[in-house]
Short mmCIF file of C-alpha atoms and ligand atoms in Angstrom, two decimals:
data_model
loop_
_atom_site.label_atom_id
_atom_site.label_comp_id
_atom_site.label_asym_id
_atom_site.label_seq_id
_atom_site.Cartn_x
_atom_site.Cartn_y
_atom_site.Cartn_z
CA MET A 1 145.18 -62.96 -67.79
CA PRO A 2 143.41 -59.60 -68.00
CA GLU A 3 145.69 -56.62 -69.44
CA ARG A 4 147.51 -54.71 -66.94
CA TYR A 5 148.23 -51.00 -67.10
CA ASP A 6 150.69 -48.63 -65.24
CA LEU A 7 148.14 -46.15 -64.67
CA ALA A 8 144.39 -45.88 -64.99
CA VAL A 9 142.96 -42.31 -64.85
CA VAL A 10 139.53 -41.61 -63.96
CA GLY A 11 138.25 -38.45 -65.68
CA ALA A 12 139.17 -37.34 -69.29
CA GLY A 13 139.18 -33.39 -68.38
CA VAL A 14 142.42 -31.21 -67.98
CA VAL A 15 143.51 -32.82 -64.69
CA GLY A 16 142.71 -36.32 -66.03
CA LEU A 17 144.18 -35.76 -69.34
CA GLY A 18 147.85 -34.02 -67.42
CA HIS A 19 148.24 -37.52 -65.74
CA ALA A 20 147.82 -39.54 -68.82
CA ALA A 21 150.27 -37.01 -70.72
CA ALA A 22 152.52 -37.11 -67.80
CA ALA A 23 152.61 -40.71 -67.76
CA MET A 24 152.67 -41.41 -71.70
CA GLN A 25 155.79 -39.12 -71.66
CA ARG A 26 157.47 -41.87 -69.48
CA GLY A 27 156.62 -44.48 -71.44
CA LEU A 28 154.16 -45.85 -69.30
CA LYS A 29 151.04 -48.02 -70.22
CA VAL A 30 147.99 -45.59 -69.65
CA VAL A 31 144.11 -45.93 -69.52
CA VAL A 32 141.45 -43.12 -69.58
CA ILE A 33 138.03 -43.95 -68.55
CA ASP A 34 135.18 -41.46 -68.20
CA ARG A 35 131.55 -41.64 -67.77
CA ALA A 36 130.57 -39.27 -70.57
CA THR A 37 130.93 -39.79 -74.61
CA ALA A 38 133.21 -37.14 -75.07
CA ILE A 39 134.87 -34.34 -72.67
CA VAL A 40 131.86 -32.32 -71.47
CA GLY A 41 132.72 -30.90 -67.99
CA SER A 42 134.37 -28.12 -66.76
CA THR A 43 137.30 -28.18 -68.96
CA VAL A 44 135.42 -27.02 -72.08
CA ARG A 45 132.78 -24.80 -70.20
CA ASN A 46 135.46 -21.76 -69.26
CA PHE A 47 137.34 -19.00 -70.73
CA GLY A 48 140.71 -21.10 -71.76
CA HIS A 49 142.75 -18.40 -69.71
CA ILE A 50 146.10 -19.78 -68.69
CA GLY A 51 146.31 -16.72 -66.19
CA THR A 52 149.57 -18.02 -64.69
CA SER A 53 150.75 -14.16 -63.28
CA ALA A 54 147.22 -13.89 -61.43
CA HIS A 55 148.80 -16.47 -58.68
CA VAL A 56 150.92 -17.00 -55.67
CA GLY A 57 152.75 -19.97 -54.17
CA GLU A 58 151.82 -23.45 -55.01
CA ALA A 59 149.18 -22.55 -57.56
CA ARG A 60 152.22 -20.30 -59.35
CA GLU A 61 154.47 -23.28 -59.65
CA TYR A 62 152.12 -25.56 -61.29
CA ALA A 63 150.93 -22.60 -63.44
CA GLU A 64 154.67 -21.99 -64.81
CA ARG A 65 154.85 -25.60 -65.67
CA ALA A 66 151.39 -26.00 -66.94
CA ARG A 67 152.23 -23.39 -69.28
CA GLU A 68 155.17 -24.92 -70.56
CA LEU A 69 153.21 -28.04 -70.98
CA TRP A 70 150.39 -26.27 -73.09
CA LYS A 71 152.99 -24.87 -75.39
CA ARG A 72 154.38 -28.11 -76.03
CA TYR A 73 151.31 -30.02 -76.56
CA ALA A 74 149.62 -26.88 -78.84
CA PRO A 75 151.64 -27.92 -81.88
CA ARG A 76 151.79 -31.67 -81.24
CA ALA A 77 147.89 -32.05 -81.14
CA GLY A 78 147.40 -29.12 -83.44
CA PHE A 79 145.13 -27.12 -81.23
CA TRP A 80 144.96 -23.18 -81.32
CA LEU A 81 147.18 -21.37 -78.41
CA ARG A 82 148.10 -17.62 -78.36
CA GLU A 83 150.33 -15.53 -76.02
CA PRO A 84 148.43 -12.24 -75.83
CA GLY A 85 148.92 -12.02 -71.72
CA THR A 86 146.26 -10.50 -69.96
CA LEU A 87 144.78 -6.89 -69.73
CA VAL A 88 143.70 -6.01 -66.13
CA VAL A 89 141.52 -2.78 -66.33
CA ALA A 90 141.03 -0.47 -63.73
CA ARG A 91 138.13 1.67 -63.45
CA ASN A 92 138.57 3.47 -60.09
CA GLU A 93 141.58 4.31 -58.08
CA ASP A 94 141.14 1.56 -55.35
CA GLU A 95 141.58 -0.66 -58.15
CA ARG A 96 144.53 1.21 -59.40
CA ALA A 97 145.97 1.20 -55.89
CA VAL A 98 145.67 -2.88 -55.77
CA LEU A 99 147.61 -3.20 -59.26
CA ALA A 100 150.18 -0.84 -57.93
CA GLU A 101 150.40 -2.95 -54.78
CA ALA A 102 150.70 -6.43 -56.35
CA GLY A 103 153.76 -5.32 -58.70
CA GLU A 104 152.56 -7.69 -61.09
CA GLY A 105 153.33 -7.26 -64.96
CA THR A 106 153.42 -3.49 -66.64
CA LEU A 107 151.32 -0.94 -64.92
CA LEU A 108 149.50 1.02 -67.55
CA SER A 109 147.74 4.56 -67.75
CA GLY A 110 144.07 4.66 -68.27
CA GLU A 111 144.87 6.08 -71.78
CA ASP A 112 147.36 3.36 -73.07
CA VAL A 113 144.66 0.88 -71.52
CA MET A 114 141.88 2.04 -73.81
CA HIS A 115 144.46 2.10 -76.79
CA ARG A 116 144.80 -1.41 -76.08
CA SER A 117 141.37 -2.71 -75.72
CA PRO A 118 137.55 -1.34 -76.57
CA VAL A 119 136.93 -0.52 -72.93
CA ARG A 120 135.82 2.87 -71.36
CA GLY A 121 136.59 4.83 -68.36
CA ALA A 122 139.94 3.02 -67.63
CA VAL A 123 142.12 5.34 -64.87
CA GLY A 124 144.74 2.66 -65.23
CA GLY A 125 145.62 -1.10 -65.89
CA ALA A 126 148.42 -3.65 -65.71
CA PHE A 127 149.84 -5.80 -68.75
CA LEU A 128 150.47 -9.28 -67.52
CA ALA A 129 152.88 -10.52 -70.26
CA GLY A 130 153.43 -14.18 -69.42
CA ASP A 131 149.26 -15.46 -69.96
CA VAL A 132 148.37 -17.60 -72.59
CA GLN A 133 145.19 -18.84 -73.83
CA VAL A 134 143.60 -21.95 -75.39
CA ASP A 135 140.03 -22.38 -77.14
CA PRO A 136 138.46 -24.46 -74.32
CA ARG A 137 136.16 -25.92 -76.50
CA GLU A 138 138.78 -27.65 -78.86
CA ALA A 139 141.98 -27.76 -76.95
CA ALA A 140 141.32 -31.06 -74.44
CA PRO A 141 139.62 -32.61 -77.15
CA ALA A 142 142.69 -32.32 -79.45
CA LEU A 143 144.90 -33.26 -76.50
CA ALA A 144 142.96 -36.42 -75.73
CA GLY A 145 143.13 -37.25 -79.65
CA TYR A 146 146.90 -36.78 -79.43
CA LEU A 147 147.33 -39.30 -76.39
CA ALA A 148 145.28 -41.72 -77.91
CA ARG A 149 147.62 -41.44 -81.24
CA ARG A 150 150.55 -41.86 -79.20
CA GLY A 151 149.02 -45.23 -77.47
CA VAL A 152 146.95 -43.92 -74.36
CA GLU A 153 143.74 -45.83 -74.34
CA PHE A 154 140.76 -44.17 -73.61
CA ARG A 155 137.30 -45.92 -72.69
CA TRP A 156 134.36 -43.57 -72.82
CA ARG A 157 131.00 -44.46 -71.13
CA THR A 158 132.58 -46.31 -68.55
CA THR A 159 132.02 -44.83 -64.42
CA ALA A 160 134.39 -45.87 -62.03
CA LEU A 161 132.26 -47.36 -59.28
CA GLY A 162 135.00 -48.30 -56.65
CA VAL A 163 138.77 -49.07 -56.36
CA GLU A 164 141.23 -51.33 -54.17
CA PRO A 165 144.99 -51.31 -54.32
CA GLY A 166 145.87 -52.39 -57.98
CA ALA A 167 142.10 -52.73 -59.39
CA LEU A 168 139.57 -50.34 -60.24
CA HIS A 169 136.10 -51.32 -60.68
CA THR A 170 134.02 -49.69 -63.36
CA SER A 171 130.58 -50.38 -64.98
CA ARG A 172 132.43 -52.46 -67.59
CA GLY A 173 134.61 -54.47 -65.73
CA GLU A 174 137.75 -54.59 -63.72
CA ILE A 175 140.86 -52.43 -64.80
CA ALA A 176 144.33 -53.88 -63.02
CA ALA A 177 146.81 -50.99 -62.45
CA ASP A 178 149.50 -50.47 -60.76
CA ALA A 179 148.57 -46.90 -59.94
CA ILE A 180 145.28 -45.35 -60.19
CA VAL A 181 144.26 -41.61 -60.11
CA PHE A 182 140.75 -40.04 -59.57
CA ALA A 183 140.35 -36.69 -61.52
CA VAL A 184 136.97 -36.54 -61.32
CA ASN A 185 136.51 -32.52 -60.18
CA PHE A 186 133.62 -32.08 -57.89
CA ASP A 187 132.40 -35.80 -57.90
CA VAL A 188 135.14 -36.52 -55.23
CA ASP A 189 132.20 -37.01 -52.90
CA HIS A 190 130.58 -39.78 -54.92
CA LEU A 191 133.57 -42.31 -54.40
CA PHE A 192 135.61 -40.65 -51.52
CA PRO A 193 132.87 -39.01 -49.54
CA GLU A 194 135.25 -38.76 -46.56
CA ILE A 195 137.92 -37.06 -48.09
CA ALA A 196 135.53 -34.49 -49.53
CA GLU A 197 133.73 -33.75 -46.18
CA GLU A 198 137.23 -33.21 -44.64
CA HIS A 199 138.91 -31.27 -47.28
CA GLY A 200 135.10 -29.25 -47.26
CA ILE A 201 134.74 -29.76 -50.91
CA VAL A 202 131.31 -28.61 -52.57
CA ARG A 203 130.01 -27.46 -56.02
CA CYS A 204 130.41 -24.18 -57.45
CA GLY A 205 128.21 -23.58 -60.21
CA LEU A 206 128.89 -20.51 -62.78
CA ASP A 207 126.78 -18.44 -65.38
CA MET A 208 128.52 -18.17 -68.34
CA MET A 209 127.62 -16.54 -71.84
CA LEU A 210 128.77 -16.84 -75.42
CA ALA A 211 128.72 -13.22 -77.20
CA ASP A 212 129.40 -11.72 -80.81
CA GLY A 213 133.00 -10.50 -80.35
CA LEU A 214 134.39 -7.10 -79.96
CA GLY A 215 137.90 -7.47 -81.26
CA LEU A 216 139.37 -7.62 -77.56
CA GLY A 217 142.84 -9.67 -78.84
CA THR A 218 143.79 -9.58 -75.15
CA PRO A 219 141.54 -11.32 -72.27
CA VAL A 220 140.20 -8.89 -69.95
CA LEU A 221 140.05 -8.95 -66.43
CA THR A 222 138.78 -6.38 -63.77
CA GLY A 223 138.11 -5.07 -60.55
CA SER A 224 136.09 -8.00 -59.40
CA SER A 225 138.81 -10.42 -60.68
CA MET A 226 141.25 -8.53 -58.34
CA LEU A 227 139.32 -9.66 -55.31
CA ARG A 228 139.36 -13.56 -56.59
CA TYR A 229 143.19 -14.18 -58.05
CA SER A 230 145.82 -14.23 -55.56
CA THR A 231 148.47 -12.19 -56.81
CA PHE A 232 146.03 -9.18 -56.21
CA ALA A 233 143.56 -10.30 -53.75
CA GLY A 234 146.16 -10.81 -51.25
CA THR A 235 147.17 -6.87 -51.40
CA ASP A 236 145.97 -4.70 -48.36
CA ALA A 237 144.52 -2.42 -51.21
CA ALA A 238 141.79 -5.08 -51.74
CA ALA A 239 139.88 -4.63 -48.57
CA ALA A 240 139.07 -0.76 -49.94
CA LEU A 241 138.18 -2.31 -53.26
CA ARG A 242 135.94 -4.97 -51.65
CA ALA A 243 134.39 -2.18 -49.14
CA ARG A 244 133.54 -0.19 -52.04
CA PHE A 245 131.77 -2.75 -53.98
CA ALA A 246 129.77 -3.36 -50.86
CA ALA A 247 128.74 0.13 -50.84
CA GLU A 248 128.15 0.73 -54.76
CA ASP A 249 127.35 -2.29 -56.23
CA PRO A 250 126.83 -5.21 -53.75
CA GLU A 251 125.17 -7.40 -56.29
CA VAL A 252 128.62 -8.12 -57.74
CA LEU A 253 129.72 -9.52 -54.22
CA ALA A 254 126.01 -11.19 -53.60
CA ARG A 255 126.90 -13.41 -56.80
CA ASP A 256 130.71 -13.43 -56.28
CA VAL A 257 131.15 -11.90 -59.75
CA ASN A 258 134.47 -12.18 -61.51
CA GLN A 259 133.87 -10.20 -64.58
CA MET A 260 136.50 -11.09 -67.32
CA TYR A 261 136.12 -11.81 -71.08
CA THR A 262 138.60 -13.74 -73.58
CA GLU A 263 137.90 -14.28 -77.37
CA ARG A 264 137.85 -17.52 -79.14
CA PRO A 265 139.75 -18.06 -82.50
CA ASP A 266 136.29 -17.40 -84.24
CA GLY A 267 135.96 -13.93 -82.72
CA THR A 268 133.31 -15.15 -80.20
CA LEU A 269 133.37 -13.64 -77.00
CA LEU A 270 133.20 -15.63 -73.55
CA VAL A 271 131.50 -13.60 -70.86
CA GLY A 272 131.55 -14.24 -67.33
CA ASP A 273 130.65 -15.02 -64.72
CA THR A 274 129.27 -15.50 -61.41
CA HIS A 275 129.87 -18.16 -58.76
CA HIS A 276 127.13 -19.99 -56.26
CA ARG A 277 128.34 -22.85 -53.94
CA ASP A 278 126.38 -25.67 -52.34
CA VAL A 279 126.79 -29.63 -52.32
CA THR A 280 124.21 -29.91 -54.68
CA VAL A 281 124.21 -26.89 -57.69
CA ALA A 282 120.28 -25.98 -58.41
CA PRO A 283 119.77 -26.91 -62.12
CA PHE A 284 117.92 -23.43 -62.31
CA GLN A 285 120.02 -20.47 -63.79
CA ASP A 286 118.37 -16.93 -62.46
CA GLU A 287 118.32 -14.64 -65.23
CA ALA A 288 119.20 -11.87 -62.76
CA ALA A 289 122.69 -13.29 -62.98
CA PHE A 290 122.64 -13.03 -66.67
CA ASP A 291 121.23 -9.56 -66.39
CA LEU A 292 124.07 -8.60 -64.09
CA LEU A 293 126.58 -9.66 -66.44
CA GLY A 294 125.13 -7.71 -69.41
CA ARG A 295 124.91 -4.70 -67.38
CA LEU A 296 128.42 -4.61 -66.21
CA ALA A 297 129.65 -5.34 -69.93
CA ARG A 298 127.66 -2.56 -71.09
CA GLU A 299 129.33 -0.29 -68.46
CA LEU A 300 132.63 -1.54 -69.65
CA PHE A 301 132.48 -1.40 -73.25
CA GLY A 302 129.79 1.18 -73.46
CA ARG A 303 127.57 -1.20 -75.60
CA GLY A 304 125.13 -3.93 -75.20
CA LEU A 305 126.04 -7.74 -76.13
CA ARG A 306 124.50 -9.88 -78.51
CA ILE A 307 124.02 -13.29 -76.82
CA ARG A 308 124.34 -16.40 -78.70
CA GLN A 309 124.82 -19.19 -75.70
CA ARG A 310 124.41 -19.42 -72.15
CA TRP A 311 125.46 -22.06 -69.99
CA GLN A 312 126.27 -23.63 -66.65
CA GLY A 313 129.69 -24.28 -65.70
CA VAL A 314 130.58 -26.35 -62.33
CA TYR A 315 133.75 -27.04 -60.64
CA ALA A 316 134.79 -28.49 -57.23
CA SER A 317 135.33 -25.74 -54.56
CA ALA A 318 137.19 -25.89 -50.83
CA PRO A 319 139.03 -23.44 -49.15
CA GLN A 320 142.33 -24.76 -50.48
CA ASP A 321 143.42 -24.35 -53.79
CA PHE A 322 144.27 -27.96 -54.55
CA LEU A 323 143.35 -31.65 -53.57
CA ARG A 324 145.59 -34.32 -53.32
CA ALA A 325 144.70 -37.28 -51.58
CA ALA A 326 145.96 -40.95 -51.07
CA PRO A 327 143.26 -43.03 -49.53
CA LEU A 328 145.37 -46.20 -50.38
CA ASP A 329 148.47 -47.57 -51.93
CA GLY A 330 148.93 -46.15 -55.53
CA VAL A 331 145.58 -44.48 -55.46
CA ARG A 332 145.62 -40.93 -55.64
CA VAL A 333 142.57 -38.44 -55.63
CA VAL A 334 143.52 -35.12 -57.20
CA SER A 335 141.40 -32.15 -57.88
CA VAL A 336 141.61 -28.43 -58.76
CA THR A 337 139.52 -26.71 -56.02
CA THR A 338 139.36 -22.95 -56.84
CA GLY A 339 138.31 -22.80 -60.56
CA ILE A 340 142.11 -22.43 -61.50
CA GLY A 341 142.64 -26.00 -63.45
CA MET A 342 142.97 -24.71 -67.05
CA THR A 343 146.24 -22.61 -65.53
CA THR A 344 147.09 -25.05 -63.17
CA GLY A 345 145.95 -28.44 -63.91
CA LEU A 346 148.87 -30.15 -65.93
CA GLY A 347 151.84 -28.97 -63.66
CA LEU A 348 149.58 -30.48 -60.83
CA ALA A 349 149.01 -33.78 -62.77
CA GLU A 350 152.78 -34.19 -63.68
CA SER A 351 153.87 -33.38 -59.97
CA VAL A 352 151.26 -36.23 -59.10
CA VAL A 353 152.97 -38.80 -61.71
CA THR A 354 156.37 -37.73 -60.53
CA GLU A 355 155.37 -38.43 -57.18
CA LEU A 356 153.50 -41.90 -58.09
CA PHE A 357 156.41 -43.07 -60.11
CA ALA A 358 159.53 -41.36 -58.98
CA PRO A 359 161.47 -38.70 -60.62
CA GLY A 360 162.02 -39.32 -64.28
C1 FAD B 1 132.69 -21.39 -66.28
C2 FAD B 1 133.93 -21.69 -65.68
C3 FAD B 1 135.22 -20.99 -65.84
C4 FAD B 1 136.39 -20.91 -65.84
N1 FAD B 1 137.58 -20.40 -66.36
C5 FAD B 1 138.74 -20.94 -66.10
C6 FAD B 1 139.95 -20.32 -66.67
O1 FAD B 1 139.74 -19.29 -67.44
N2 FAD B 1 141.21 -20.42 -66.21
C7 FAD B 1 141.35 -21.95 -65.48
O2 FAD B 1 142.37 -21.82 -65.01
N3 FAD B 1 140.09 -22.46 -65.04
C8 FAD B 1 138.92 -22.07 -65.24
N4 FAD B 1 137.97 -22.72 -64.86
C9 FAD B 1 138.58 -23.87 -63.85
C10 FAD B 1 138.59 -25.33 -64.66
O3 FAD B 1 137.66 -25.36 -65.69
C11 FAD B 1 138.44 -26.53 -64.14
O4 FAD B 1 139.37 -26.13 -63.01
C12 FAD B 1 139.10 -27.80 -64.53
O5 FAD B 1 138.53 -27.69 -65.82
C13 FAD B 1 138.88 -28.95 -63.98
O6 FAD B 1 139.05 -29.88 -64.74
P1 FAD B 1 138.75 -31.41 -64.06
O7 FAD B 1 139.64 -32.09 -65.29
O8 FAD B 1 139.05 -31.50 -62.79
O9 FAD B 1 137.36 -31.59 -64.34
P2 FAD B 1 136.33 -32.19 -65.57
O10 FAD B 1 136.57 -31.12 -67.00
O11 FAD B 1 134.96 -31.71 -65.14
O12 FAD B 1 136.32 -33.56 -65.68
C14 FAD B 1 135.93 -34.56 -64.77
C15 FAD B 1 135.55 -35.68 -65.70
O13 FAD B 1 135.54 -36.63 -64.78
C16 FAD B 1 134.28 -37.42 -65.28
N5 FAD B 1 134.03 -38.15 -64.13
C17 FAD B 1 133.22 -38.22 -62.79
N6 FAD B 1 132.94 -39.12 -62.04
C18 FAD B 1 133.27 -40.27 -62.70
C19 FAD B 1 133.04 -41.55 -62.74
N7 FAD B 1 132.78 -42.29 -61.25
N8 FAD B 1 133.65 -42.28 -63.35
C20 FAD B 1 134.27 -41.83 -64.74
N9 FAD B 1 134.35 -40.67 -65.13
C21 FAD B 1 134.02 -39.62 -64.07
C22 FAD B 1 133.00 -36.58 -65.80
O14 FAD B 1 132.79 -37.10 -66.58
C23 FAD B 1 134.36 -35.62 -66.37
O15 FAD B 1 134.70 -35.83 -67.78
C24 FAD B 1 136.77 -22.22 -65.26
C25 FAD B 1 135.57 -23.31 -64.77
C26 FAD B 1 134.29 -22.98 -65.10
C27 FAD B 1 133.10 -24.02 -64.89
#
């Protein structure tokens, strides 16, 4: 008789690992498969910013739970986590108006902001105390190692090819499992094209850079971040901010920039990012996008960045924040579809496991 699992998870990114961790906590027998040889998806390509305060509604609920889970797993799995909060910098009155209307965190004067961070031209800001940070290149691999030590089985270089209730078909044979979760990020359309189309899922490609650090300490968000995250984007004042970008710096909107920065434990600076959406993301990154990120950093910090690496990140993008679909009995398709999976993924995954296996 082939071995039978309580849960089989496809995808070893933060969303898949979140399912595996929640199931392991219940004492379930879990297998995780991934077509890659290691964790190489969105989960290692991001800022590592667990930006709980920047979200409202369902995203906020998952984010608050996810923050607790990150804090629980960091000492157990042995990865770096700190609670520096987030500094949101306002460099125009319209940005200050967004922060005031949002009412999230502690409002700061421009001087306070420039005292806390090596930024220039601040007229105000907000400090979001609840936000957490991990090193994206280290956290998920360490979590996977911890889960493996606790009995979760990992099968790398194993691709999911199809599914039926109770059976996952893979490139290395069949896996029998009572529940099967697909946490494959944007590749939902490979196995479930109808679900992807119904939910409007496409790919979002992002340009990112790693630079020498500036001694930030606290992650920095800016005006363009206010147009993106629901706590700020939902304000009336955000319309005036958007109109100013359209008039004064339209490239920021054209490339859908989220100008933000986090520093890793080795002091290097993660710099991003731009966004372009399509069913297939073009593999050719446009140097003009990196020039724009460089120019924005010079304007904010008053100095150029020394760039060490550039890369493309890709995540699933759709009008709603989350995809939770149940195509078959005991089968779930789960994806974070607005680029907030580090913040929310562990909380979302736990709630899916609770739904599959009843409250535990
Ligand atoms: C540049 C960038 C910056 C970001 N910044 C942040 C941030 O600061 N904060 C935040 O909250 N979020 C951020 N995000 C979003 C976050 O990284 C993602 O939402 C999250 O990592 C998605 O996790 P995942 O597990 O769904 O996907 P992934 O990490 O991509 O994992 C999916 C896995 O599925 C596997 N897979 C796919 N198909 C198959 C198959 N058929 N068989 C087997 N395996 C398969 C892949 O190999 C992959 O390992 C950012 C994303 C990017 C790209």
